[in-house]
Short mmCIF file of C-alpha atoms and ligand atoms in Angstrom, two decimals:
data_model
loop_
_atom_site.label_atom_id
_atom_site.label_comp_id
_atom_site.label_asym_id
_atom_site.label_seq_id
_atom_site.Cartn_x
_atom_site.Cartn_y
_atom_site.Cartn_z
CA MET A 16 -243.69 70.47 -148.60
CA THR A 17 -241.68 73.30 -150.09
CA LYS A 18 -239.72 72.78 -153.26
CA THR A 19 -236.07 71.82 -153.16
CA LYS A 20 -233.75 74.80 -153.31
CA ILE A 21 -230.70 74.93 -155.56
CA ALA A 22 -227.70 76.93 -154.36
CA PRO A 23 -224.83 77.25 -156.87
CA SER A 24 -221.47 77.45 -155.12
CA MET A 25 -219.59 80.51 -156.36
CA LEU A 26 -216.31 78.79 -155.48
CA ALA A 27 -216.48 77.08 -158.88
CA SER A 28 -217.33 80.27 -160.78
CA ASP A 29 -214.92 82.32 -162.88
CA PHE A 30 -213.56 84.88 -160.41
CA ALA A 31 -212.28 87.03 -163.27
CA ASN A 32 -215.89 87.43 -164.46
CA LEU A 33 -217.69 87.46 -161.15
CA GLN A 34 -220.34 89.99 -162.11
CA HIS A 35 -221.22 87.94 -165.21
CA GLU A 36 -221.43 84.76 -163.10
CA ILE A 37 -223.68 86.47 -160.56
CA GLU A 38 -225.99 87.75 -163.29
CA MET A 39 -226.23 84.20 -164.64
CA VAL A 40 -227.39 82.96 -161.23
CA ASN A 41 -229.78 85.93 -160.90
CA GLN A 42 -231.43 85.01 -164.19
CA SER A 43 -231.44 81.26 -163.52
CA GLU A 44 -233.87 79.14 -161.55
CA ALA A 45 -231.41 78.93 -158.65
CA ASP A 46 -232.74 79.93 -155.25
CA TRP A 47 -229.66 80.99 -153.29
CA PHE A 48 -226.01 81.86 -153.80
CA HIS A 49 -223.70 79.56 -151.81
CA LEU A 50 -220.55 81.36 -150.61
CA ASP A 51 -217.62 79.33 -149.27
CA VAL A 52 -215.32 81.18 -146.90
CA MET A 53 -212.08 79.30 -146.09
CA ASP A 54 -209.31 80.46 -143.78
CA GLY A 55 -206.41 78.10 -144.55
CA VAL A 56 -206.54 76.86 -140.94
CA PHE A 57 -209.79 74.96 -140.48
CA VAL A 58 -209.41 73.72 -144.05
CA PRO A 59 -206.25 73.43 -146.16
CA ASN A 60 -207.32 76.13 -148.62
CA ILE A 61 -208.10 79.86 -148.71
CA SER A 62 -211.00 81.09 -150.85
CA PHE A 63 -212.40 84.61 -150.46
CA GLY A 64 -213.53 86.87 -147.67
CA MET A 65 -215.42 90.01 -146.78
CA PRO A 66 -214.38 92.45 -149.55
CA VAL A 67 -215.32 89.93 -152.23
CA ILE A 68 -218.65 89.17 -150.56
CA ALA A 69 -219.37 92.90 -150.32
CA ALA A 70 -218.76 93.17 -154.07
CA MET A 71 -220.95 90.15 -154.78
CA ALA A 72 -223.74 91.52 -152.59
CA GLN A 73 -223.98 94.58 -154.84
CA HIS A 74 -225.10 92.42 -157.76
CA ALA A 75 -226.74 89.36 -156.19
CA LYS A 76 -230.54 89.43 -156.23
CA LYS A 77 -231.01 86.19 -154.29
CA PRO A 78 -230.18 85.27 -150.68
CA LEU A 79 -226.51 84.76 -149.79
CA ASP A 80 -226.07 81.40 -148.08
CA THR A 81 -222.69 81.64 -146.38
CA HIS A 82 -220.61 78.64 -145.34
CA LEU A 83 -217.79 79.48 -142.96
CA MET A 84 -214.92 77.00 -142.98
CA ILE A 85 -212.96 78.97 -140.43
CA VAL A 86 -211.82 78.55 -136.83
CA ASP A 87 -213.48 80.63 -134.13
CA PRO A 88 -216.28 82.00 -136.35
CA ASP A 89 -217.78 84.01 -133.47
CA ARG A 90 -215.28 86.77 -134.27
CA TYR A 91 -217.05 87.65 -137.51
CA ILE A 92 -220.77 87.10 -136.91
CA LYS A 93 -221.60 90.80 -136.84
CA THR A 94 -219.38 91.48 -139.86
CA PHE A 95 -221.32 88.98 -141.97
CA ALA A 96 -224.64 90.36 -140.75
CA ASP A 97 -223.50 93.84 -141.84
CA LEU A 98 -222.62 92.41 -145.27
CA GLY A 99 -226.27 91.43 -145.59
CA VAL A 100 -225.91 87.67 -145.81
CA TYR A 101 -229.10 85.63 -145.35
CA SER A 102 -227.72 82.59 -143.58
CA LEU A 103 -224.49 81.90 -141.76
CA SER A 104 -223.33 78.31 -141.31
CA VAL A 105 -220.49 77.47 -138.94
CA HIS A 106 -218.77 74.13 -138.60
CA TYR A 107 -219.69 71.92 -135.64
CA GLU A 108 -215.99 71.00 -135.41
CA ALA A 109 -214.94 74.68 -135.15
CA CYS A 110 -217.24 75.72 -132.30
CA THR A 111 -216.49 75.19 -128.62
CA HIS A 112 -219.75 76.82 -127.58
CA LEU A 113 -222.04 75.96 -130.47
CA HIS A 114 -225.27 76.89 -128.71
CA ARG A 115 -223.96 80.37 -127.92
CA THR A 116 -222.76 80.81 -131.50
CA LEU A 117 -226.18 79.85 -132.91
CA GLN A 118 -227.92 82.30 -130.62
CA ALA A 119 -225.52 85.05 -131.65
CA ILE A 120 -226.19 84.40 -135.36
CA ARG A 121 -229.96 84.54 -134.87
CA ALA A 122 -229.65 87.66 -132.71
CA GLU A 123 -228.04 89.37 -135.71
CA GLY A 124 -231.08 88.49 -137.82
CA MET A 125 -229.51 85.71 -139.88
CA LYS A 126 -230.54 82.07 -140.29
CA ALA A 127 -228.26 79.91 -138.16
CA GLY A 128 -226.59 76.96 -139.87
CA VAL A 129 -224.35 74.15 -138.67
CA ALA A 130 -222.13 72.23 -141.07
CA LEU A 131 -221.03 68.67 -140.27
CA ASN A 132 -217.85 67.14 -141.66
CA PRO A 133 -218.27 63.64 -143.14
CA HIS A 134 -216.87 62.07 -139.94
CA THR A 135 -219.21 63.97 -137.61
CA SER A 136 -222.33 62.11 -136.47
CA ILE A 137 -225.73 63.78 -136.70
CA LYS A 138 -226.37 62.40 -133.19
CA LEU A 139 -224.25 65.28 -131.91
CA LEU A 140 -227.05 67.68 -132.89
CA GLU A 141 -229.65 66.09 -130.58
CA ASP A 142 -229.37 68.93 -128.09
CA THR A 143 -229.20 71.82 -130.55
CA ILE A 144 -231.46 70.84 -133.46
CA GLN A 145 -234.25 73.13 -132.24
CA ASP A 146 -231.86 76.09 -132.34
CA ILE A 147 -230.69 75.38 -135.90
CA ASP A 148 -232.27 76.70 -139.11
CA ILE A 149 -230.05 74.80 -141.56
CA VAL A 150 -227.92 71.68 -141.18
CA VAL A 151 -225.25 71.52 -143.87
CA VAL A 152 -224.35 67.89 -144.40
CA MET A 153 -220.90 67.82 -146.00
CA SER A 154 -220.84 65.16 -148.69
CA VAL A 155 -217.12 65.79 -149.31
CA ASN A 156 -214.34 66.83 -146.95
CA PRO A 157 -214.51 70.64 -146.92
CA GLY A 158 -211.83 72.73 -148.57
CA PHE A 159 -212.13 72.14 -152.29
CA GLY A 160 -214.71 72.03 -155.04
CA GLY A 161 -214.85 69.24 -157.57
CA GLN A 162 -214.48 66.25 -155.21
CA ALA A 163 -216.36 62.96 -155.41
CA PHE A 164 -219.62 62.58 -153.47
CA ILE A 165 -219.40 60.37 -150.36
CA GLU A 166 -222.08 57.65 -150.53
CA ASN A 167 -222.60 57.42 -146.77
CA THR A 168 -224.36 60.80 -147.05
CA TYR A 169 -227.71 59.21 -147.97
CA ARG A 170 -227.95 57.33 -144.68
CA LYS A 171 -226.82 60.39 -142.78
CA VAL A 172 -229.56 62.50 -144.37
CA GLU A 173 -232.19 59.90 -143.50
CA ASP A 174 -231.04 59.81 -139.87
CA LEU A 175 -230.99 63.61 -139.72
CA LYS A 176 -234.51 63.85 -141.17
CA ASN A 177 -235.73 61.44 -138.49
CA LEU A 178 -234.05 63.49 -135.77
CA ILE A 179 -235.64 66.70 -137.09
CA ILE A 180 -239.11 65.13 -137.11
CA GLN A 181 -238.65 63.52 -133.71
CA LYS A 182 -237.50 66.79 -132.12
CA LYS A 183 -240.12 68.87 -133.96
CA SER A 184 -237.41 71.10 -135.41
CA ASP A 185 -237.89 73.35 -138.46
CA ALA A 186 -234.30 72.86 -139.61
CA LEU A 187 -233.68 72.48 -143.33
CA ILE A 188 -231.19 69.93 -144.66
CA GLU A 189 -228.57 71.24 -147.09
CA ILE A 190 -226.17 68.95 -148.97
CA ASP A 191 -222.78 70.33 -149.92
CA GLY A 192 -220.18 68.64 -152.11
CA GLY A 193 -220.20 66.55 -155.25
CA VAL A 194 -223.89 67.10 -155.95
CA ASN A 195 -224.92 66.36 -159.53
CA ALA A 196 -227.77 64.97 -161.64
CA ALA A 197 -226.84 61.41 -160.60
CA ASN A 198 -227.42 61.88 -156.86
CA ALA A 199 -229.82 64.87 -156.56
CA LYS A 200 -233.07 62.94 -156.67
CA ARG A 201 -231.99 60.29 -154.17
CA LEU A 202 -230.79 63.01 -151.80
CA VAL A 203 -234.16 64.73 -151.92
CA GLY A 204 -235.85 61.37 -151.37
CA ALA A 205 -233.71 60.93 -148.25
CA GLY A 206 -234.84 64.31 -146.92
CA ALA A 207 -232.66 67.05 -148.45
CA ASP A 208 -234.21 70.53 -148.80
CA ILE A 209 -231.30 72.45 -150.36
CA LEU A 210 -228.70 71.21 -152.84
CA VAL A 211 -225.42 73.06 -153.26
CA ALA A 212 -223.76 72.52 -156.63
CA GLY A 213 -220.46 74.06 -157.68
CA SER A 214 -218.50 72.28 -160.39
CA PHE A 215 -221.56 70.55 -161.80
CA VAL A 216 -223.09 73.95 -162.59
CA PHE A 217 -220.15 76.19 -163.41
CA LYS A 218 -218.01 73.69 -165.32
CA SER A 219 -220.93 72.71 -167.54
CA GLU A 220 -221.36 74.11 -171.02
CA ASN A 221 -224.64 75.79 -170.18
CA PRO A 222 -224.76 76.62 -166.44
CA LYS A 223 -228.22 78.16 -166.58
CA GLY A 224 -229.57 75.08 -168.35
CA THR A 225 -227.82 72.81 -165.84
CA ILE A 226 -229.53 74.63 -162.97
CA LYS A 227 -232.88 74.31 -164.75
CA ASN A 228 -232.38 70.57 -165.28
CA LEU A 229 -231.36 70.02 -161.67
CA LYS A 230 -234.38 71.95 -160.48
CA GLU A 231 -236.71 69.90 -162.71
CA GLN A 232 -235.17 66.64 -161.49
CA VAL A 233 -236.05 67.39 -157.89
CA ALA A 234 -239.36 69.20 -158.46
C1 DX5 B 17 -216.41 72.50 -150.25
C2 DX5 B 17 -217.44 73.59 -150.35
C3 DX5 B 17 -218.49 73.31 -151.35
C4 DX5 B 17 -217.97 73.21 -152.75
C5 DX5 B 17 -218.93 72.41 -153.57
O1 DX5 B 17 -215.53 72.83 -149.23
O2 DX5 B 17 -218.06 73.78 -149.12
O3 DX5 B 17 -219.52 74.27 -151.27
O4 DX5 B 17 -217.77 74.46 -153.34
O5 DX5 B 17 -218.37 72.25 -154.82
P1 DX5 B 17 -218.70 70.99 -155.72
O6 DX5 B 17 -220.16 71.06 -156.03
O7 DX5 B 17 -217.81 71.20 -156.90
O8 DX5 B 17 -218.34 69.78 -154.91
ZN1 ZN B 18 -219.93 75.03 -149.04
#
């Protein structure tokens, strides 16, 4: 069993001091950078896009875990591969031909992820779980950082873990939204492999220490 990964969400970082924030994550015990791309259509918010990710990539020394909250993500798969991102997660709800999209992501050399909104059942992944590297279970409605964790997530993670085992898939389970020291351990117990944390890390007094504590909690 590999150790739980921590992926700070840069959405909650200080954009006016992005290089400083990236260096903090580089020096911390975090495993990945989590990058939230929002288009103002799939979600009611706009975050940042390719030029900002290109700038981040120049300083980041850990894998870029990219979460696309955009409609028709197929348009930009190659663009994100060229930016050097490690994993590309698309939303189940935004893909008409999910299987094709997953194949296209892997063909570009990236890990293929699928994010599920809180209302989307994990049962819908029965026929694609073997083609997925990461399932991002949204534990808030996507679009904003700093929202409250949805309790139903625990059961969803347990069901997903069972599906992964049953289908002999290698998919990792990532939890995104409202993750903090109060729910991290239980999420890992339910089957989570990667924890995204935005506000909990960046709005704390000592972000590097917060990452360390989170990591120790789930070790
Ligand atoms: C929500 C994003 C999350 C968000 C998490 O749409 O996908 O990654 O930044 O932020 P917190 O940890 O503050 O809920
Ligand atoms: Zn995210």
